[in-house]
Amino acid sequence: MQPLVTLPSIEWRALSFASILLVSLFVLNCQNGVEGLLAPPPICTAQVQQSGMIASETWSCAIQSVIALYGFENSFEPVFLAHNKTLFNNLNESLFSVLWESIEEYYPIHAAELNDISSTFSNLGHYVSVEYLAAWVWFHELAHTTASTLEMPTGCTAVITRRGDAKGFFHARNMDQTPSQARNLTVHFLFKNPNSTDPNDIWFEAVDWYWITTGFMTGVKKGVISVQENWRDASKPFSVEDIVSYAANGVIPQVFLFRESFQRNYNPKDLLASWSQVQLASPMYVIATSSDDAVIITRDVDTFRATAMDATAWFLVQTNYDPWLPDNPEDPRRTHAIAMLNAFGYTEAMSLSPLGAYAIAVTPGVLNNDTAYTSVMDPMNPSTQSSGLPLCVVHN
């Protein structure tokens, strides 16, 4: 799809701190409940049990919050129907049971939670089977196969800027997906530490619409790391049989990757090593920041290549093309973002506030018609009172 506006003739150097300030004030107004193009997603607190399982009330909160805001018919239903048409209806019916059984065998905690999600839908009068949810767990991998007729959106952007007042980085993230109602599924989760008696002790945070799988693609662990996934095309399509084989052998689905590693309390180096080396079933980009590193990990199923922000650089941008290759001329989101960052320069607006990275991410030419939500992660904020995910807006 074409971006909302193409901006080839703008003189970026004419933009100033005032531009960022205007964007920031607009965002803050929206965050305070002023109706407009942007709105914060519902927030659900996730009680993590000692076993690692998330309490069923978390998923009930998410489902009921979405339906209360948009109704089933303007949220889950059109998303399910759209992806049934382009993917799930093209699969053999027996495949759904095979995928479900693999999750039961290798990821029993996720299987139990998928049962909770299915039951919540059923209690609200909507039939969504665990086998169907299991296919959603493997959505990214199956979308890389010959069974998929989905034309992938010009999807997902990371804009990272170096903090000027402390170690670490500001990490802005656009999640792009179709159909448009997918944005209505967006929920912000606060995962509570099961080993703490402090009710305000947030272990990690996530924002996503992929939570219907019990996983997420955007997350932050305060004081440790921020991370997002971006779609990466395969050099050639996989077969459905390839994905079934990976699932049958316990390979981790992409959508479980970040949650599984966050719950194991890895330090940043361990997390980056794990995300680089773990066996996958399809390609992806992992974009992450910690106190010392901002890195793009370009993944194939069993190989990786890391592209880190240079020590003398102050920004890093990633979309859906290998970092060492040029943009697709029809999708120059990265080119636009880099041009704006170079024009602004490493000013106070960029180095002392996450709103600088946010302003780049929500500028037309980087933002596009498929952007579901934009979040800003600030994992190394030294304030103990601040959230690691201080800002998220859904684009309506």
Coordinates of C-alpha atoms in Angstrom, one line a residue:
M1 CA 0.0 0.0 0.0
Q2 CA 1.0 3.6 -0.5
P3 CA 2.0 5.6 2.5
L4 CA -0.5 8.2 3.8
V5 CA 1.5 11.0 2.2
T6 CA 4.7 10.9 0.1
L7 CA 7.2 13.6 1.0
P8 CA 10.0 13.7 -1.6
S9 CA 10.1 17.5 -1.9
I10 CA 10.2 18.4 1.8
E11 CA 13.4 20.2 3.0
W12 CA 14.0 18.4 6.2
R13 CA 16.4 21.0 7.5
A14 CA 13.5 23.4 7.7
L15 CA 12.0 21.3 10.5
S16 CA 12.9 22.2 14.0
F17 CA 12.5 21.5 17.7
A18 CA 9.1 23.2 17.4
S19 CA 8.0 20.5 15.0
I20 CA 8.8 17.8 17.6
L21 CA 7.1 19.9 20.3
L22 CA 3.9 20.2 18.3
V23 CA 3.9 16.4 17.7
S24 CA 4.6 15.8 21.4
L25 CA 1.7 18.1 22.6
F26 CA -0.7 16.4 20.2
V27 CA 0.3 13.0 21.5
L28 CA 0.0 14.1 25.1
N29 CA -3.5 15.4 24.4
C30 CA -4.4 12.1 22.9
Q31 CA -2.9 10.2 25.9
N32 CA -5.1 12.3 28.2
G33 CA -8.2 11.2 26.5
V34 CA -8.9 13.9 23.8
E35 CA -10.6 12.3 20.9
G36 CA -8.7 12.3 17.7
L37 CA -6.7 10.1 15.4
L38 CA -4.7 8.5 18.3
A39 CA -5.8 6.8 21.5
P40 CA -4.0 4.7 24.1
P41 CA -4.8 1.0 24.2
P42 CA -6.4 -0.7 27.1
I43 CA -4.1 -1.8 29.9
C44 CA -4.3 -5.3 31.5
T45 CA -2.2 -6.4 34.5
A46 CA -0.8 -9.9 34.1
Q47 CA -0.3 -11.9 37.2
V48 CA 2.5 -14.4 36.5
Q49 CA 2.4 -17.5 38.6
Q50 CA 5.4 -19.3 40.0
S51 CA 5.0 -21.9 37.2
G52 CA 5.3 -19.2 34.6
M53 CA 1.7 -19.4 33.7
I54 CA -0.3 -16.2 33.3
A55 CA -3.6 -16.0 35.2
S56 CA -6.7 -16.5 33.1
E57 CA -8.1 -13.1 34.3
T58 CA -5.4 -11.4 32.2
W59 CA -6.8 -12.9 28.9
S60 CA -10.3 -12.2 30.1
C61 CA -9.3 -8.6 30.6
A62 CA -7.8 -8.3 27.2
I63 CA -10.8 -9.9 25.3
Q64 CA -13.4 -8.1 27.2
S65 CA -11.6 -4.7 26.9
V66 CA -11.4 -5.0 23.1
I67 CA -15.0 -6.1 22.7
A68 CA -16.2 -3.3 25.0
L69 CA -14.4 -0.7 22.9
Y70 CA -15.1 -2.1 19.4
G71 CA -17.4 -5.0 19.5
F72 CA -16.5 -8.5 18.2
E73 CA -17.7 -7.5 14.8
N74 CA -15.1 -4.6 14.5
S75 CA -12.2 -6.3 16.1
F76 CA -11.6 -10.1 16.2
E77 CA -14.1 -11.1 13.6
P78 CA -12.7 -9.1 10.6
V79 CA -9.2 -10.0 11.5
F80 CA -10.0 -13.7 11.7
L81 CA -12.0 -13.6 8.4
A82 CA -9.3 -11.7 6.5
H83 CA -6.6 -14.2 7.5
N84 CA -8.8 -17.2 7.0
K85 CA -9.2 -16.0 3.4
T86 CA -5.5 -15.5 2.7
L87 CA -4.0 -18.3 4.8
F88 CA -6.0 -20.5 7.2
N89 CA -8.7 -21.7 4.7
N90 CA -5.8 -22.9 2.5
L91 CA -4.6 -25.4 5.1
N92 CA -5.6 -29.0 5.5
E93 CA -8.0 -29.3 8.4
S94 CA -5.9 -32.0 10.1
L95 CA -3.0 -29.5 10.3
F96 CA -4.7 -27.5 13.1
S97 CA -4.8 -30.5 15.4
V98 CA -1.1 -31.3 14.6
L99 CA -0.1 -27.7 15.6
W100 CA -2.2 -27.8 18.7
E101 CA -0.7 -31.1 19.8
S102 CA 2.8 -29.8 19.3
I103 CA 2.0 -26.8 21.6
E104 CA 0.5 -29.2 24.2
E105 CA 3.7 -31.3 24.1
Y106 CA 6.4 -28.6 24.1
Y107 CA 4.7 -25.5 25.5
P108 CA 2.1 -26.8 28.0
I109 CA 1.9 -23.5 29.8
H110 CA 1.0 -21.7 26.6
A111 CA -1.5 -24.5 25.8
A112 CA -3.3 -24.0 29.1
E113 CA -3.5 -20.3 28.5
L114 CA -4.8 -20.8 24.9
N115 CA -7.5 -23.0 26.6
D116 CA -8.3 -20.0 28.8
I117 CA -8.5 -17.7 25.8
S118 CA -10.8 -20.1 23.9
S119 CA -13.0 -20.5 27.0
T120 CA -13.3 -16.7 27.4
F121 CA -14.5 -16.3 23.8
S122 CA -17.0 -19.1 24.3
N123 CA -18.4 -17.6 27.5
L124 CA -19.0 -14.4 25.5
G125 CA -20.8 -16.3 22.7
H126 CA -18.0 -16.6 20.2
Y127 CA -16.5 -19.9 19.1
V128 CA -12.7 -19.8 18.7
S129 CA -11.2 -23.2 19.1
V130 CA -7.8 -24.0 20.6
E131 CA -6.8 -25.6 17.3
Y132 CA -7.5 -22.4 15.5
L133 CA -5.6 -20.4 18.1
A134 CA -2.7 -22.8 17.6
A135 CA -2.6 -22.0 13.9
W136 CA -2.4 -18.3 14.9
V137 CA 0.6 -19.2 17.1
W138 CA 2.3 -20.3 13.9
F139 CA 0.9 -17.5 11.8
H140 CA 4.3 -15.9 10.9
E141 CA 5.8 -19.1 9.9
L142 CA 2.8 -20.3 7.9
A143 CA 2.6 -16.8 6.2
H144 CA 6.1 -17.7 4.7
T145 CA 4.7 -20.8 3.0
T146 CA 3.2 -21.5 -0.4
A147 CA -0.2 -21.7 1.3
S148 CA -0.3 -18.0 2.0
T149 CA -1.8 -15.6 -0.5
L150 CA -1.4 -12.6 1.8
E151 CA 0.2 -9.6 0.4
M152 CA 2.2 -8.5 3.4
P153 CA 1.8 -4.9 4.4
T154 CA 4.7 -2.4 4.3
G155 CA 5.1 -3.4 7.8
C156 CA 7.0 -2.5 10.9
T157 CA 9.6 0.2 11.6
A158 CA 12.2 0.7 14.4
V159 CA 13.6 4.2 15.1
I160 CA 16.3 4.1 17.8
T161 CA 18.1 7.2 19.2
R162 CA 20.9 7.3 21.7
R163 CA 20.1 8.8 25.2
G164 CA 22.1 11.9 26.0
D165 CA 21.6 11.9 29.8
A166 CA 22.3 8.2 30.6
K167 CA 23.3 4.9 29.1
G168 CA 20.9 3.4 26.7
F169 CA 18.5 4.3 23.9
F170 CA 15.0 5.5 23.1
H171 CA 13.2 2.9 21.0
A172 CA 10.2 3.8 18.9
R173 CA 8.3 1.1 17.1
N174 CA 5.6 1.0 14.4
M175 CA 3.6 -2.2 14.2
D176 CA 2.0 -2.5 10.7
Q177 CA -0.6 -5.1 9.9
T178 CA -3.8 -5.7 8.0
P179 CA -6.8 -5.6 8.0
S180 CA -7.3 -2.2 9.6
Q181 CA -9.3 -3.7 12.5
A182 CA -6.1 -5.5 13.7
R183 CA -5.2 -2.2 15.5
N184 CA -8.4 -2.6 17.6
L185 CA -6.9 -5.7 19.2
T186 CA -3.9 -3.7 20.6
V187 CA -3.5 -4.2 24.4
H188 CA -0.7 -3.0 26.8
F189 CA 0.2 -5.7 29.3
L190 CA 2.0 -5.2 32.6
F191 CA 3.5 -8.5 33.8
K192 CA 3.9 -8.7 37.5
N193 CA 6.9 -10.3 39.1
P194 CA 5.9 -13.6 40.8
N195 CA 8.9 -13.5 43.1
S196 CA 8.0 -10.1 44.5
T197 CA 5.6 -9.1 47.3
D198 CA 5.4 -5.5 45.9
P199 CA 2.1 -5.2 44.0
N200 CA 3.7 -2.5 41.9
D201 CA 6.7 -4.5 40.8
I202 CA 6.4 -4.8 37.1
W203 CA 8.6 -7.6 35.7
F204 CA 8.2 -6.6 32.1
E205 CA 5.8 -4.9 29.7
A206 CA 4.4 -5.8 26.3
V207 CA 2.1 -4.2 23.8
D208 CA 0.7 -6.0 20.8
W209 CA -2.3 -7.5 19.1
Y210 CA -0.7 -10.9 18.8
W211 CA -1.5 -11.6 22.4
I212 CA -4.3 -13.9 21.2
T213 CA -1.4 -16.4 20.9
T214 CA -0.2 -15.8 24.5
G215 CA 2.9 -14.3 23.0
F216 CA 4.0 -10.8 21.9
M217 CA 6.2 -9.1 19.4
T218 CA 7.0 -5.9 21.2
G219 CA 8.3 -5.9 24.8
V220 CA 10.5 -4.2 27.3
K221 CA 12.2 -5.3 30.5
K222 CA 12.9 -2.2 32.6
G223 CA 16.6 -1.8 33.3
V224 CA 17.5 -4.6 30.9
I225 CA 16.3 -4.5 27.3
S226 CA 13.7 -3.5 24.7
V227 CA 12.8 -5.6 21.7
Q228 CA 10.6 -5.9 18.6
E229 CA 10.1 -8.2 15.7
N230 CA 9.9 -7.1 12.1
W231 CA 8.8 -9.3 9.2
R232 CA 11.6 -10.6 6.9
D233 CA 10.9 -12.1 3.5
A234 CA 12.3 -15.6 2.9
S235 CA 14.6 -16.2 -0.1
K236 CA 12.1 -18.8 -1.3
P237 CA 8.7 -19.9 0.2
F238 CA 8.6 -22.7 2.7
S239 CA 6.2 -25.6 2.4
V240 CA 3.6 -26.2 5.0
E241 CA 5.2 -29.5 5.6
D242 CA 8.4 -27.7 6.6
I243 CA 6.5 -25.8 9.3
V244 CA 4.8 -28.9 10.5
S245 CA 8.2 -30.6 10.8
Y246 CA 9.6 -27.7 12.8
A247 CA 6.6 -27.7 15.1
A248 CA 6.7 -31.5 15.6
N249 CA 10.3 -31.2 16.7
G250 CA 9.7 -28.5 19.3
V251 CA 11.1 -25.5 17.4
I252 CA 9.9 -22.3 19.1
P253 CA 7.3 -20.2 17.3
Q254 CA 8.4 -16.6 16.8
V255 CA 5.5 -15.2 18.8
F256 CA 6.7 -17.2 22.0
L257 CA 10.3 -16.1 21.7
F258 CA 10.4 -12.9 23.6
R259 CA 8.1 -13.9 26.4
E260 CA 9.9 -17.2 27.0
S261 CA 13.3 -15.5 27.2
F262 CA 12.0 -12.6 29.4
Q263 CA 10.6 -15.1 31.9
R264 CA 13.9 -16.8 32.2
N265 CA 15.6 -13.6 33.5
Y266 CA 18.4 -13.6 31.1
N267 CA 20.8 -10.6 31.1
P268 CA 21.1 -8.4 28.0
K269 CA 24.1 -10.3 26.6
D270 CA 22.3 -13.7 27.1
L271 CA 19.1 -12.4 25.5
L272 CA 20.9 -11.1 22.4
A273 CA 22.8 -14.4 22.1
S274 CA 19.6 -16.4 22.5
W275 CA 17.7 -14.4 19.9
S276 CA 20.7 -14.7 17.5
Q277 CA 21.2 -18.4 17.9
V278 CA 17.9 -20.1 18.7
Q279 CA 16.5 -22.4 16.0
L280 CA 13.6 -20.7 14.2
A281 CA 11.1 -21.9 11.6
S282 CA 11.1 -18.8 9.4
P283 CA 13.2 -15.6 8.9
M284 CA 12.7 -12.5 11.0
Y285 CA 14.4 -9.3 12.2
V286 CA 15.0 -8.8 15.9
I287 CA 15.6 -5.1 16.9
A288 CA 16.8 -4.6 20.5
T289 CA 18.4 -2.0 22.8
S290 CA 20.1 -2.4 26.1
S291 CA 22.3 -0.1 28.2
D292 CA 25.2 -0.6 25.8
D293 CA 23.8 -2.0 22.5
A294 CA 21.4 -1.1 19.8
V295 CA 21.3 -3.9 17.3
I296 CA 19.4 -5.4 14.4
I297 CA 19.7 -9.2 14.3
T298 CA 18.9 -10.5 10.8
R299 CA 17.7 -14.0 11.2
D300 CA 17.3 -17.1 9.0
V301 CA 16.1 -20.3 10.5
D302 CA 19.6 -21.3 11.8
T303 CA 21.9 -18.4 10.9
F304 CA 22.1 -14.7 11.9
R305 CA 23.9 -11.5 11.1
A306 CA 24.1 -8.6 13.7
T307 CA 24.2 -5.0 12.7
A308 CA 25.0 -2.8 15.7
M309 CA 24.8 1.0 16.1
D310 CA 28.4 2.3 15.8
A311 CA 29.9 3.8 19.0
T312 CA 30.1 7.2 17.3
A313 CA 26.6 7.0 15.8
W314 CA 23.4 8.2 17.5
F315 CA 20.6 6.5 15.6
L316 CA 19.6 3.3 14.0
V317 CA 16.6 2.6 11.7
Q318 CA 15.2 -0.7 10.5
T319 CA 12.1 -1.6 8.4
N320 CA 11.8 -4.8 6.4
Y321 CA 14.9 -5.0 4.3
D322 CA 18.3 -6.2 5.2
P323 CA 20.3 -3.4 6.8
W324 CA 23.2 -3.7 4.3
L325 CA 20.8 -3.5 1.3
P326 CA 19.0 -0.4 0.0
D327 CA 15.3 0.2 0.5
N328 CA 12.7 -1.0 -2.0
P329 CA 12.1 2.2 -4.0
E330 CA 8.4 1.7 -3.6
D331 CA 8.8 1.5 0.2
P332 CA 11.4 4.1 1.3
R333 CA 10.4 4.3 5.0
R334 CA 13.9 3.8 6.2
T335 CA 15.2 6.4 3.7
H336 CA 12.7 9.0 4.9
A337 CA 13.5 8.3 8.6
I338 CA 17.2 8.6 8.1
A339 CA 16.8 11.8 6.1
M340 CA 14.8 13.4 9.0
L341 CA 17.2 12.2 11.6
N342 CA 20.2 13.6 9.8
A343 CA 18.4 16.9 9.3
F344 CA 17.4 17.3 12.9
G345 CA 20.8 16.3 14.2
Y346 CA 21.6 15.1 17.7
T347 CA 19.9 18.0 19.5
E348 CA 18.4 18.1 23.0
A349 CA 15.0 17.2 21.5
M350 CA 16.5 13.9 20.2
S351 CA 18.9 13.1 23.0
L352 CA 16.8 13.9 26.1
S353 CA 13.3 12.8 25.2
P354 CA 11.8 9.7 23.7
L355 CA 9.4 12.0 21.8
G356 CA 12.1 12.7 19.2
A357 CA 12.2 9.1 18.1
Y358 CA 8.4 9.0 18.3
A359 CA 8.1 12.1 16.1
I360 CA 10.1 10.4 13.4
A361 CA 8.1 7.2 13.6
V362 CA 4.7 8.9 13.2
T363 CA 5.7 11.2 10.4
P364 CA 4.0 10.3 7.1
G365 CA 6.4 8.5 4.9
V366 CA 7.5 6.4 7.9
L367 CA 4.0 5.9 9.3
N368 CA 1.7 4.4 6.7
N369 CA -1.9 3.3 6.2
D370 CA -1.2 -0.1 7.8
T371 CA 0.4 1.1 11.0
A372 CA -1.7 -0.4 13.8
Y373 CA 0.1 1.2 16.8
T374 CA 3.2 3.1 17.7
S375 CA 5.0 2.5 21.0
V376 CA 8.0 4.1 22.6
M377 CA 10.3 2.0 24.8
D378 CA 12.7 3.5 27.3
P379 CA 14.3 0.6 29.1
M380 CA 17.2 2.4 30.7
N381 CA 15.3 5.4 32.1
P382 CA 17.0 6.0 35.5
S383 CA 13.8 7.1 37.2
T384 CA 12.4 4.3 39.3
Q385 CA 8.9 5.7 38.9
S386 CA 8.9 5.6 35.1
S387 CA 7.5 2.9 32.9
G388 CA 9.8 1.1 30.5
L389 CA 7.0 1.6 27.9
P390 CA 5.9 5.2 28.6
L391 CA 4.0 5.8 25.4
C392 CA 1.8 3.7 23.1
V393 CA -0.9 5.0 20.8
V394 CA -3.3 3.2 18.5
H395 CA -3.8 4.8 15.1
N396 CA -7.6 5.0 14.4

